Coordinates of C-alpha atoms in Angstrom, one line a residue:
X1 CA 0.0 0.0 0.0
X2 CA 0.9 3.6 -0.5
X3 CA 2.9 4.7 2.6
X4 CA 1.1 8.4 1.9
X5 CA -2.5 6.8 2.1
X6 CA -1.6 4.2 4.9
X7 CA -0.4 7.2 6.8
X8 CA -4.0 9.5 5.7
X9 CA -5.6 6.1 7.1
X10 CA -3.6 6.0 10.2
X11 CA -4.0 9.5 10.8
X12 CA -0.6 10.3 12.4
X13 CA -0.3 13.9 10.7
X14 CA -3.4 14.8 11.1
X15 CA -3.4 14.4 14.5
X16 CA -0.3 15.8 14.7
X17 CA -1.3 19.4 13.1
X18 CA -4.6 18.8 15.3
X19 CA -2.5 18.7 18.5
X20 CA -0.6 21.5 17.4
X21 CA -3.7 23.6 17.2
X22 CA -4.9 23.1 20.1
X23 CA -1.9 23.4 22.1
X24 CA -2.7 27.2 23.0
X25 CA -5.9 26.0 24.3
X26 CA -5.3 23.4 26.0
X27 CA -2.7 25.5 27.9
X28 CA -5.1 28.2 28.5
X29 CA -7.7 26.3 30.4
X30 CA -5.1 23.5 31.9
X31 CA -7.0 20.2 30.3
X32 CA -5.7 17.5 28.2
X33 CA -6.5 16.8 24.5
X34 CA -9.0 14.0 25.6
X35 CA -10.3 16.1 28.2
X36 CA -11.0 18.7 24.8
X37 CA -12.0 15.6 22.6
X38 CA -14.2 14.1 25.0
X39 CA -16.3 17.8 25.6
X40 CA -16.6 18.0 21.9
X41 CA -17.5 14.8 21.5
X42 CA -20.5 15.7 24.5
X43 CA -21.4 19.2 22.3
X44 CA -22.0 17.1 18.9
X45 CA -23.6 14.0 20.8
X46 CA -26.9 15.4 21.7
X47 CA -29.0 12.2 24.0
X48 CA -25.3 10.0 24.0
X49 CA -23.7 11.9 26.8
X50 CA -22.7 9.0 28.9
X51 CA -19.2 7.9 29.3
X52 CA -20.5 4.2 27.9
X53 CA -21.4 6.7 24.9
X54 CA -18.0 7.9 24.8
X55 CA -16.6 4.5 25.3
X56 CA -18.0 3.3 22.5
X57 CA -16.0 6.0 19.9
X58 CA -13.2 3.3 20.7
X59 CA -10.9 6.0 21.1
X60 CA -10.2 5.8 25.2
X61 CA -10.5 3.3 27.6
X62 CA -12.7 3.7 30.6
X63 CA -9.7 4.5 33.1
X64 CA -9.0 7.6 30.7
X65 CA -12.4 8.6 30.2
X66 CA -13.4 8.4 33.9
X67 CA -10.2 9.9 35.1
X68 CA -11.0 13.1 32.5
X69 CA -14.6 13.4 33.7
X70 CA -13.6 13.9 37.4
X71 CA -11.0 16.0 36.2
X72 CA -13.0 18.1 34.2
X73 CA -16.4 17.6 37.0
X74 CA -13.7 19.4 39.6
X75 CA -12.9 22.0 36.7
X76 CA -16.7 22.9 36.0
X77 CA -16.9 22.4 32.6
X78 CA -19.3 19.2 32.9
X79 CA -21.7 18.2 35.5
X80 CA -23.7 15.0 36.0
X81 CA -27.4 13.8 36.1
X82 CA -28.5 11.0 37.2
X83 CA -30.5 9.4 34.7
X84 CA -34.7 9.3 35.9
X85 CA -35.4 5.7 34.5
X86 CA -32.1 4.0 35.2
X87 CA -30.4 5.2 38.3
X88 CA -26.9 3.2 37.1
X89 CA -27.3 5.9 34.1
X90 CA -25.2 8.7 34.6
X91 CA -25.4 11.7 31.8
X92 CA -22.5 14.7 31.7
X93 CA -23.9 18.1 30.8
X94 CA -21.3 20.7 29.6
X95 CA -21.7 24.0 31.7
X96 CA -21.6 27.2 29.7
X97 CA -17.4 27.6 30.7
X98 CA -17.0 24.3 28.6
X99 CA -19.1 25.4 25.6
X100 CA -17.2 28.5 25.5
X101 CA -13.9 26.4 25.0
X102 CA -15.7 24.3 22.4
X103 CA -16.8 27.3 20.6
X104 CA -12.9 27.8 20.4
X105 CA -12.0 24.4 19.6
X106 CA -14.6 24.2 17.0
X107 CA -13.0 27.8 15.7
X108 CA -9.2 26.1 15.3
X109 CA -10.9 22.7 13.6
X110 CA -12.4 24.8 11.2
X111 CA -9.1 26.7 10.7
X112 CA -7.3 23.5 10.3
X113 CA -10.1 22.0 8.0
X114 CA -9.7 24.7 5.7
X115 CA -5.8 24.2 6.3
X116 CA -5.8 20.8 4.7
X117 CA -8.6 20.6 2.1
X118 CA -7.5 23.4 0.3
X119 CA -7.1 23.5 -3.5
X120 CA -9.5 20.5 -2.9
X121 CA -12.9 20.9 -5.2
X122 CA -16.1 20.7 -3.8
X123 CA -16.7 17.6 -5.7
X124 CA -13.4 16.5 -4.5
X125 CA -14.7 16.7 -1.0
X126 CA -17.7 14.4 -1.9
X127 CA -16.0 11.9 -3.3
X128 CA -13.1 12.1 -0.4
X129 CA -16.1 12.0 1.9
X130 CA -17.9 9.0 0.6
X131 CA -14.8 7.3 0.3
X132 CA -14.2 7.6 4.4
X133 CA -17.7 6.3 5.2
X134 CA -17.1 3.4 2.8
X135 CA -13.8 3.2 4.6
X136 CA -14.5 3.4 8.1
X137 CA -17.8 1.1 7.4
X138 CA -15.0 -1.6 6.0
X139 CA -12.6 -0.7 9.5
X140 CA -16.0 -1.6 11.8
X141 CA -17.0 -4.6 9.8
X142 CA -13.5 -5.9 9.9
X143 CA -13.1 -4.7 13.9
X144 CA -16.6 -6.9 14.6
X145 CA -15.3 -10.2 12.2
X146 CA -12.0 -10.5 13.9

């Protein structure tokens, strides 16, 4: 395989130029780039807003996730409700202090969006997008069969 597509796949730049971004932020409000991925993750989640919710993304464990929700539960950016039908159910609400830093993560991913796709056609970006879904769809199947 390509060693430039197995690395688009892998995502090591990407998150590289991603971490770079964010840097500045993460400085500013003393968290940790799950701590920032895991409150965006909550904004664009609507009804999942559990950690199981988060767990599921496959990105963290559940030590990481649980360590950066009391970190960020101490730092008032998220608080928790108890869930009315299932008291084991535990939902994280951002506080208006945490969707103030998402508005400014949001901000630098649009930056760095624009960053990489450009020169890229609209109709490149279609394509480049159906091409992810088809294979990330491929990554889960595989992920379930093996």
């Amino acid at each position: 395989m390509d060693w430039m597509l197995e690395g688009l796949l892998q995502g090591t730049q990407f998150q590289t130029l991603y971490n770079r971004k964010i840097e500045t932020l993460r400085e500013e409000y003393h968290l940790r780039k799950i701590d920032i991925d895991i409150l965006y993750f909550l904004y664009k989640s609507g009804e999942r807003n559990t950690s199981k919710d988060i767990c599921s993304l496959n990105l963290f464990n559940k030590g990481h996730i649980s360590q950066s929700v009391d970190r960020m539960v101490k730092q008032d950016l998220i608080h928790t409700v108890q869930d009315e039908e299932d008291r084991r159910c535990v939902h994280l609400v951002l506080t208006e202090q945490a969707i103030e830093i998402i508005a400014q993560a949001t901000e630098l991913r649009n930056q760095m969006y624009n960053m990489i796709l450009e020169g890229v056609t609209e109709e490149e970006r279609k394509v480049l997008f159906q091409v992810s879904q088809k294979v990330n769809q491929n990554i889960r199947n595989a992920l379930r069969n093996s």
